[in-house]
Backbone as CSV, one residue per row, in Angstrom:
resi,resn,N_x,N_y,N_z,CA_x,CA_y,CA_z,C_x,C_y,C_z
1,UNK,82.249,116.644,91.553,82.694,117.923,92.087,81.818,118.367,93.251
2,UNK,80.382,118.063,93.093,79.365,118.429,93.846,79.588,117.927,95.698
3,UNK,80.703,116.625,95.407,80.798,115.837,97.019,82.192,116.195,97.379
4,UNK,83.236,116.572,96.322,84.430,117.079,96.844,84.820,118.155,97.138
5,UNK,84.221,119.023,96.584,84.059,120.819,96.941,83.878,120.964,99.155
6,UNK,82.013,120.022,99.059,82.293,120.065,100.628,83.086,119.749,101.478
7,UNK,83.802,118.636,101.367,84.770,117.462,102.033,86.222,118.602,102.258
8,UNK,86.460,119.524,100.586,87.921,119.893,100.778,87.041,121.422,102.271
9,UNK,86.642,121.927,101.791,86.519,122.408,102.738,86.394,122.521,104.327
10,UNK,85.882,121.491,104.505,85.705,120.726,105.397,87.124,120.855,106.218
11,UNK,88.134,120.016,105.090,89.374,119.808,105.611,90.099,120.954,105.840
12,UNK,90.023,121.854,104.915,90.414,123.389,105.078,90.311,123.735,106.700
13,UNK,88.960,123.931,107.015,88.489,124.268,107.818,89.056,123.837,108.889
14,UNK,88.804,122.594,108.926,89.636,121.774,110.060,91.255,122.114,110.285
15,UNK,91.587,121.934,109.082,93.216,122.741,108.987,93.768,123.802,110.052
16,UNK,92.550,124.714,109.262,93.083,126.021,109.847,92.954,126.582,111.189
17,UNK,91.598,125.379,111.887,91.707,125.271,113.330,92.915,125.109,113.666
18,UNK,93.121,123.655,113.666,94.616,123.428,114.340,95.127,124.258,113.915
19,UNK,95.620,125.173,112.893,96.982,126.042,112.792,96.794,127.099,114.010
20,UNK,95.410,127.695,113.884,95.054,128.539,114.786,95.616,128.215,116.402
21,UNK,94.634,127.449,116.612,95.439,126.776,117.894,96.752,126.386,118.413
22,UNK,96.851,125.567,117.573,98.906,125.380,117.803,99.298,126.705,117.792
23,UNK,99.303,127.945,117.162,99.468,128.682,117.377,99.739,129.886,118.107
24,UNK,98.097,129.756,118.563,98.368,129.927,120.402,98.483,129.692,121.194
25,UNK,98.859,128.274,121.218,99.697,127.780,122.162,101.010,128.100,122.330
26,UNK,102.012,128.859,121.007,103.000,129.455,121.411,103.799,128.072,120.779
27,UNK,103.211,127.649,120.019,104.205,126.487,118.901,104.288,126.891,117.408
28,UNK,105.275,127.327,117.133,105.110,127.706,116.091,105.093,126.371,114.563
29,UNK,104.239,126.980,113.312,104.402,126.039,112.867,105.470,125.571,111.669
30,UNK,105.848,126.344,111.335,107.666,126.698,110.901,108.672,126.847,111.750
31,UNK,109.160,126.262,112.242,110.499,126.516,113.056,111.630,127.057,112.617
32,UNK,111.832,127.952,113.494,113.079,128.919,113.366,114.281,128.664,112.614
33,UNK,114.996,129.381,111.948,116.180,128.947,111.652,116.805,128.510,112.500
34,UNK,116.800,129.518,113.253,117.719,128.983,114.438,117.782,127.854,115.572
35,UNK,116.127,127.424,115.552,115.920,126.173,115.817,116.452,124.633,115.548
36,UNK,116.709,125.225,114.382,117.836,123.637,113.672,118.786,123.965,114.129
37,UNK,119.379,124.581,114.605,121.018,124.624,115.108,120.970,123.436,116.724
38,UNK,119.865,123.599,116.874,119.583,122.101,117.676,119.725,120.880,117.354
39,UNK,119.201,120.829,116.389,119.138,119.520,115.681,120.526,119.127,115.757
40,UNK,120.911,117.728,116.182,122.299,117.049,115.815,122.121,116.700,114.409
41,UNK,123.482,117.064,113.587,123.472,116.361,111.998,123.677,114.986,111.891
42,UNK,123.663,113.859,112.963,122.839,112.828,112.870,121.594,112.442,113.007
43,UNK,120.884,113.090,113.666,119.539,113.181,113.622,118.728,112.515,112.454
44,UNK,118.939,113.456,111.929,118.051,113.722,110.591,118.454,112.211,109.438
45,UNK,119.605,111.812,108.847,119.540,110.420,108.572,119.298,109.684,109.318
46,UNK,119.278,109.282,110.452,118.470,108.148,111.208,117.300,108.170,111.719
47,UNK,116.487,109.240,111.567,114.954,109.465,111.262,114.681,109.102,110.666
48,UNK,115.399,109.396,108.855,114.485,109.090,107.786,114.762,107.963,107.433
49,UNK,115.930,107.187,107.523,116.038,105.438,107.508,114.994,104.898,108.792
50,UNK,114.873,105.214,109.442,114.087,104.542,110.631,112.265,104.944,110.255
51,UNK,112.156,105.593,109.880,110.580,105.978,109.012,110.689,104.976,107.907
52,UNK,111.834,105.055,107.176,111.608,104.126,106.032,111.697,102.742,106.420
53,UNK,112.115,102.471,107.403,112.457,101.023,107.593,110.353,100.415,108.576
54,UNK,110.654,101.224,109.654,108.998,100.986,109.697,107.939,101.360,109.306
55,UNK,107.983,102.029,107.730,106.850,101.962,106.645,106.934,100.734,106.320
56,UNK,108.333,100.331,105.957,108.739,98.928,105.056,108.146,97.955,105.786
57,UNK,108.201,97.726,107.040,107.490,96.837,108.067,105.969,96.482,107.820
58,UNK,105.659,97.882,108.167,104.522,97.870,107.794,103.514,97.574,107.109
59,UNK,103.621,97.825,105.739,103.491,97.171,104.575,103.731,95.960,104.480
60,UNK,104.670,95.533,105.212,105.137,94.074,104.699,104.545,93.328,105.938
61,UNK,103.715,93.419,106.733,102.954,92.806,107.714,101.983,92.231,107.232
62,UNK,101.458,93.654,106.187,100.194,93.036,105.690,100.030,91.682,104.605
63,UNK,101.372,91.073,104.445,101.334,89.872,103.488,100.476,89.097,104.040
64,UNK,101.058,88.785,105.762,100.515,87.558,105.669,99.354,87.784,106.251
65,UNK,98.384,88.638,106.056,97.075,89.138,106.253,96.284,88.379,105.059
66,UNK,97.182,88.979,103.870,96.407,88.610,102.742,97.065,87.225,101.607
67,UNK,98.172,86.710,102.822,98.540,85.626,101.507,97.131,84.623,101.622
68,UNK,96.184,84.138,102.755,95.070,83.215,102.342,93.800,83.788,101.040
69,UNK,94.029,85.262,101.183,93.235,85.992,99.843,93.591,86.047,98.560
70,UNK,94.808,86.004,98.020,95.231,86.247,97.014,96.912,86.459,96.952
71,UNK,97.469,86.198,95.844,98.839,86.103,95.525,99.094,87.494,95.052
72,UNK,99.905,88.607,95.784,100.711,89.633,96.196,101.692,89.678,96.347
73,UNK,102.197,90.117,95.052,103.806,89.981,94.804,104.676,91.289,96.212
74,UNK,105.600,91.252,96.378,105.991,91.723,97.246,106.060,93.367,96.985
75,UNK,106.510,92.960,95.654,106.473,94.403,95.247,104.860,95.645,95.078
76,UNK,104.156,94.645,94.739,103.192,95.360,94.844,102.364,95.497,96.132
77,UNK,102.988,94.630,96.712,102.521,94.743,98.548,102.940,96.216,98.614
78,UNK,104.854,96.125,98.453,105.188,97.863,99.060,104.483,98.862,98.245
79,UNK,104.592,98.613,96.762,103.656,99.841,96.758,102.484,100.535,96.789
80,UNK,101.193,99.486,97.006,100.266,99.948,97.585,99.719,100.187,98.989
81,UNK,100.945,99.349,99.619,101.202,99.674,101.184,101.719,101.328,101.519
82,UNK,103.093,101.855,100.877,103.455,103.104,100.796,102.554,104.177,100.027
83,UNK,101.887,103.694,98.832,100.420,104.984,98.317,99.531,104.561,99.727
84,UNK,99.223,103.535,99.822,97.811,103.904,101.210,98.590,104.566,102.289
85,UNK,99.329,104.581,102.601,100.439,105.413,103.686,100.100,106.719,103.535
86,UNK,100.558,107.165,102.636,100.177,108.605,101.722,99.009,109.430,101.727
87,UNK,98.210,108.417,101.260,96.547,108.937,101.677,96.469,109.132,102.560
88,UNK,96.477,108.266,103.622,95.964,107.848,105.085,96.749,109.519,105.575
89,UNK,98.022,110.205,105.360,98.653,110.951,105.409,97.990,112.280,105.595
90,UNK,97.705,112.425,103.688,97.493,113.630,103.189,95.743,113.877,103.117
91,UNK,95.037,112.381,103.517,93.223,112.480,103.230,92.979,112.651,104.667
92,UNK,92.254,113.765,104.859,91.620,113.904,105.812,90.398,113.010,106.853
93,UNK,90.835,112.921,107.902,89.993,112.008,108.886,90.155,110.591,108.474
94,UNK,91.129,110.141,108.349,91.662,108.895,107.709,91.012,108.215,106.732
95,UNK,90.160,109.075,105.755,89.442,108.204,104.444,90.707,107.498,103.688
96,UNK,91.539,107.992,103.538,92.952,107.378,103.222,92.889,105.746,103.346
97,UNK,92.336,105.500,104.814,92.198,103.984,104.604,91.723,103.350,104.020
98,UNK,90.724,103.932,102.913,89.969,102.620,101.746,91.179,102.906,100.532
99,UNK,92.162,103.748,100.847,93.124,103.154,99.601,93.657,102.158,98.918
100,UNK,94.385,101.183,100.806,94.625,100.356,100.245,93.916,99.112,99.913
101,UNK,92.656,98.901,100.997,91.732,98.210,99.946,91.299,98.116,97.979
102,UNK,91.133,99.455,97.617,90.986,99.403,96.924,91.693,99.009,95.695
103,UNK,93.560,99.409,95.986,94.310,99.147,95.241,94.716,98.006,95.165
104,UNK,94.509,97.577,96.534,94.280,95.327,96.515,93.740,94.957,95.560
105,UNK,92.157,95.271,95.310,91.458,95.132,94.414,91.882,95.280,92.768
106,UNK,92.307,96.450,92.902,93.026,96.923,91.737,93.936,96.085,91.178
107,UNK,94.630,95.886,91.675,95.719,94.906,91.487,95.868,93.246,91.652
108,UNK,94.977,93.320,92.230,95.669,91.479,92.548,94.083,91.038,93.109
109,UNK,92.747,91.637,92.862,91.156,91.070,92.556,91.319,90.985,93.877
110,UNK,91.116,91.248,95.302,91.136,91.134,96.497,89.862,91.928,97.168
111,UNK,88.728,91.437,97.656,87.618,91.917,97.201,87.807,93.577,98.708
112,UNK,86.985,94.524,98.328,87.238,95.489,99.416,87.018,94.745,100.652
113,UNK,86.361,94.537,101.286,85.696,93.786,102.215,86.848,93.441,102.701
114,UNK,87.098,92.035,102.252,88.315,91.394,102.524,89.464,92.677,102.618
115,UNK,89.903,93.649,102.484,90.901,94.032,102.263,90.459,95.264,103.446
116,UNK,89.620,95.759,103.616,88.857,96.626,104.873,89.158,95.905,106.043
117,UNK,88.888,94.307,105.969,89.150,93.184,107.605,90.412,93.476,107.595
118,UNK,91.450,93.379,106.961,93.159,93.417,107.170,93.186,94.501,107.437
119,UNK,92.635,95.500,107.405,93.072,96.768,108.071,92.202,96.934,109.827
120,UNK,91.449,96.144,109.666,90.722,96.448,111.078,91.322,94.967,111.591
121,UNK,91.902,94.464,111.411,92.847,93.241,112.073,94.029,93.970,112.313
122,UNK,94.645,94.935,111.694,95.680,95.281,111.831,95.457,96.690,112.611
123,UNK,94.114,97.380,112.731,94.208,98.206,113.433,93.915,97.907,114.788
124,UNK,93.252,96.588,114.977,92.797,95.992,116.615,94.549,96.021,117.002
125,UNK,95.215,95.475,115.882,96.893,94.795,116.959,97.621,95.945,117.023
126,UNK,97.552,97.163,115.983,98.143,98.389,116.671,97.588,98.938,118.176
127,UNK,96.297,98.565,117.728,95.991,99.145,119.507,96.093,98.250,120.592
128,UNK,96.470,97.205,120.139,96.983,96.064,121.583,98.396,96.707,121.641
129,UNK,99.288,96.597,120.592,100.732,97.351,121.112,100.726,98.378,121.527
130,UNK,99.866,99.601,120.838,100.155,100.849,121.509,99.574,100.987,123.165
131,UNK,98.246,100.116,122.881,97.929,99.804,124.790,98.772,99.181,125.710
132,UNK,99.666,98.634,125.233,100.522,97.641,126.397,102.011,98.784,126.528
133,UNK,102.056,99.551,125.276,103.393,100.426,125.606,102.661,101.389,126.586
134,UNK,101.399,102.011,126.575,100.828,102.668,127.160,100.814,102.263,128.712
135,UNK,100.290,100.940,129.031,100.569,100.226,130.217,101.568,100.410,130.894
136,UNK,102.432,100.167,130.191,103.938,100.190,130.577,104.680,101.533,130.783
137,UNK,103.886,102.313,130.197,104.245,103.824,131.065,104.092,104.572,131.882
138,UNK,102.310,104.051,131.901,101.252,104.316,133.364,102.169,103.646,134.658
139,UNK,102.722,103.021,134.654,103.045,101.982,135.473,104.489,102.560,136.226
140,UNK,105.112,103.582,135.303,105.910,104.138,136.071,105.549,105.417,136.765
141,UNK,104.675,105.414,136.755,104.488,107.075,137.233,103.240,106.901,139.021
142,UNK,104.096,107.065,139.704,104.146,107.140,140.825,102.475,107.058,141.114
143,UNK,101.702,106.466,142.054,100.392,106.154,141.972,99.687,107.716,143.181
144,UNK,100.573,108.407,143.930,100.115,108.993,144.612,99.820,110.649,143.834
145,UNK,100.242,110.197,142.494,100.254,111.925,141.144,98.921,111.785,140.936
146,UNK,97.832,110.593,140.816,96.654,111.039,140.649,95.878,109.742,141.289
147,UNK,94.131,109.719,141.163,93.842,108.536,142.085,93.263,107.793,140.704
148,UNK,93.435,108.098,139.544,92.838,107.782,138.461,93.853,106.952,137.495
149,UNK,95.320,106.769,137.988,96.364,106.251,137.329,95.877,104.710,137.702
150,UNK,95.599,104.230,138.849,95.396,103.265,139.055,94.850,102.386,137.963
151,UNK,93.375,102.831,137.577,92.606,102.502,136.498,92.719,102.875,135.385
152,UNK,93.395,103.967,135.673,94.013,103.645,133.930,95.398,103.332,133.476
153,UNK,95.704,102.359,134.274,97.037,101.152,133.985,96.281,100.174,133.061
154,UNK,95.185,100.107,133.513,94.559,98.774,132.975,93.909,98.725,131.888
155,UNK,92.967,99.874,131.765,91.996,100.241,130.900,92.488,100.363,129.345
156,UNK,93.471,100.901,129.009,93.438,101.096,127.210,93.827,99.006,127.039
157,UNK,94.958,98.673,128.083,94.883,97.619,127.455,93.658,96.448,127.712
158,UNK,92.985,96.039,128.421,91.731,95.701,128.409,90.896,96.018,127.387
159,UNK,90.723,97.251,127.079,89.695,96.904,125.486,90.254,96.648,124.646
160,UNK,91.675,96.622,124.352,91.965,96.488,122.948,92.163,94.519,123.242
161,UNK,92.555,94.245,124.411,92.578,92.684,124.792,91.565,92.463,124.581
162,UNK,90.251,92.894,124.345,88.770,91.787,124.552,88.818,92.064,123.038
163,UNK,89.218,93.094,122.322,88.999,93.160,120.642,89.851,92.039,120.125
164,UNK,90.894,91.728,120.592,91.667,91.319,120.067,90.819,89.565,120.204
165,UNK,90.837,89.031,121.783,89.811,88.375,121.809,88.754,87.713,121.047
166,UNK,87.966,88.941,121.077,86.765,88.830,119.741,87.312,88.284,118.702
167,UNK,88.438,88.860,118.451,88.869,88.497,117.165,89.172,87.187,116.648
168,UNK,89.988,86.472,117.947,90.135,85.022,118.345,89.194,83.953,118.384
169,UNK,87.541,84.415,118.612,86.489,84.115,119.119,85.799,83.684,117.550
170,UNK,86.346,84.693,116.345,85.587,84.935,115.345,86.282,84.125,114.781
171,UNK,87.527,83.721,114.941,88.527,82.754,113.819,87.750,81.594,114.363
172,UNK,87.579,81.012,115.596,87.880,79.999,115.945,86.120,79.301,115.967
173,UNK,85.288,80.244,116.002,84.006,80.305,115.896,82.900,80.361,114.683
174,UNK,84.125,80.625,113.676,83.000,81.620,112.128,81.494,80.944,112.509
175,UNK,81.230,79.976,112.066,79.896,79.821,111.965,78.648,80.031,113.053
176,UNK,79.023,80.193,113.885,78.443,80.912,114.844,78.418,82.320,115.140
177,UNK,79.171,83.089,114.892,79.148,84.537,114.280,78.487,84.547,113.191
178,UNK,78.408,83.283,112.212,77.754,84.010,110.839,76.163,84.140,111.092
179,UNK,75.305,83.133,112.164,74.474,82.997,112.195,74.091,84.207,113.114
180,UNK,74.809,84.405,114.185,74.261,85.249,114.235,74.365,86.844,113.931
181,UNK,75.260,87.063,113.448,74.935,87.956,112.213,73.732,88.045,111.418
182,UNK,73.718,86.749,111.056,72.144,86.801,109.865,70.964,87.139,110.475
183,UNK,70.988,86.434,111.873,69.909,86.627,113.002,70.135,88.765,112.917
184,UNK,70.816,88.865,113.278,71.344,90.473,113.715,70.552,90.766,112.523
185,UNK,71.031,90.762,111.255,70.456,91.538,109.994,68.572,91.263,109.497
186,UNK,68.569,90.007,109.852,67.108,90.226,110.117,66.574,90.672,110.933
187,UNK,66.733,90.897,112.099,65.830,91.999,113.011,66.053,93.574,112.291
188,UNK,67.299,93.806,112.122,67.668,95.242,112.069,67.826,95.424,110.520
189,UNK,67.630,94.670,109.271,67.953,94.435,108.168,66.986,95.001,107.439
C-alpha cells in the first residue's frame, strides 16, 4: 500500500493536469450531444471492428517473437496480448508494459527478460513504421513553410533505422555484444 498510494496519486495528478489543460484549450472532454449528430452511423462499427482487428494483429505479431522461446498457444497469445493492451491503457506512464511479460511467464515459463526484448523489438519496429509514415508526410509539405522541414524528413527515420540496425548487428553478432557487455559491466558493474 505504502508504494501504491504514491504512484495513484501521482497519476491523479497527472490526470487532472491534462483535464485542466485540454480544457483550456477549449476541447471539451465530454462531447456534446449534439456533437454526435456528426458522427455518420457508420462510423462507429467500422472503428470498433478496425480497433479490434489491429489489436488482433497485434497480439498476434508477437508469436513469432516468441515461438524460438516457448510454445504459445494462440489463444493465450490473444489473451495476454489484449490484458497487456489494457494495462498499457489504463497504467499510467506505460508500466502496463511489464504485463505482458509477466503473464508470458505466467503462463507458458517465458522468462521476463526474454519477454521485455519482444517488446523492445517490437517497440524499435513500431518506431521504424511510425518514422517512415512520418517521412512520408514531411515530404509533402512544401519545403519553403519552414527551413527545418528539410531535416526533419530525415531525422525520426534515421534513428529508429540505426536501432533497428543495432538490432541486426546484435542477431548477427551475439557474441561480440556479449563480451562486450561483460567488459561494460565490469567497469561500471
Amino acid at each position: 500500500m505504502k508504494k501504491l498510494l504514491p504512484r495513484l496519486l501521482i497519476s491523479v495528478g497527472i490526470a487532472a493536469l491534462l483535464i485542466w489543460w485540454v480544457t483550456n484549450q477549449g476541447l471539451p472532454i465530454v462531447p456534446s450531444a449534439g456533437s454526435f449528430g456528426f458522427v455518420a452511423w457508420w462510423a462507429v462499427p467500422v472503428y470498433l471492428v478496425s480497433l479490434l482487428l489491429v489489436h488482433f494483429f497485434r497480439a498476434y505479431r508477437c508469436s513469432y517473437l516468441l515461438k524460438p522461446l516457448g510454445n504459445v498457444t494462440t489463444r493465450k497469445l490473444l489473451m495476454v496480448g489484449f490484458a497487456g493492451f489494457f494495462a498499457i491503457m489504463m497504467l499510467p506512464l506505460r508500466t502496463g508494459e511489464f504485463a505482458r511479460p509477466y503473464l508470458f511467464k505466467k503462463e507458458s515459463g517465458i522468462s521476463m527478460s526474454a519477454g521485455m526484448g519482444t517488446i523492445a523489438i517490437e517497440r524499435i519496429l513500431d518506431g521504424v513504421i511510425v518514422s517512415l509514415w512520418l517521412t512520408i508526410a514531411l515530404f509533402t509539405v512544401p519545403p519553403d513553410r519552414s527551413v527545418y522541414i528539410a531535416y526533419l524528413k530525415y531525422l525520426p527515420l534515421l534513428l529508429f533505422l540505426a536501432s533497428l540496425a543495432g538490432l541486426i548487428l546484435l542477431m548477427i553478432w551475439t557474441e561480440g555484444f556479449r563480451r562486450i557487455a561483460d567488459r561494460w559491466g565490469a567497469v561500471f558493474g
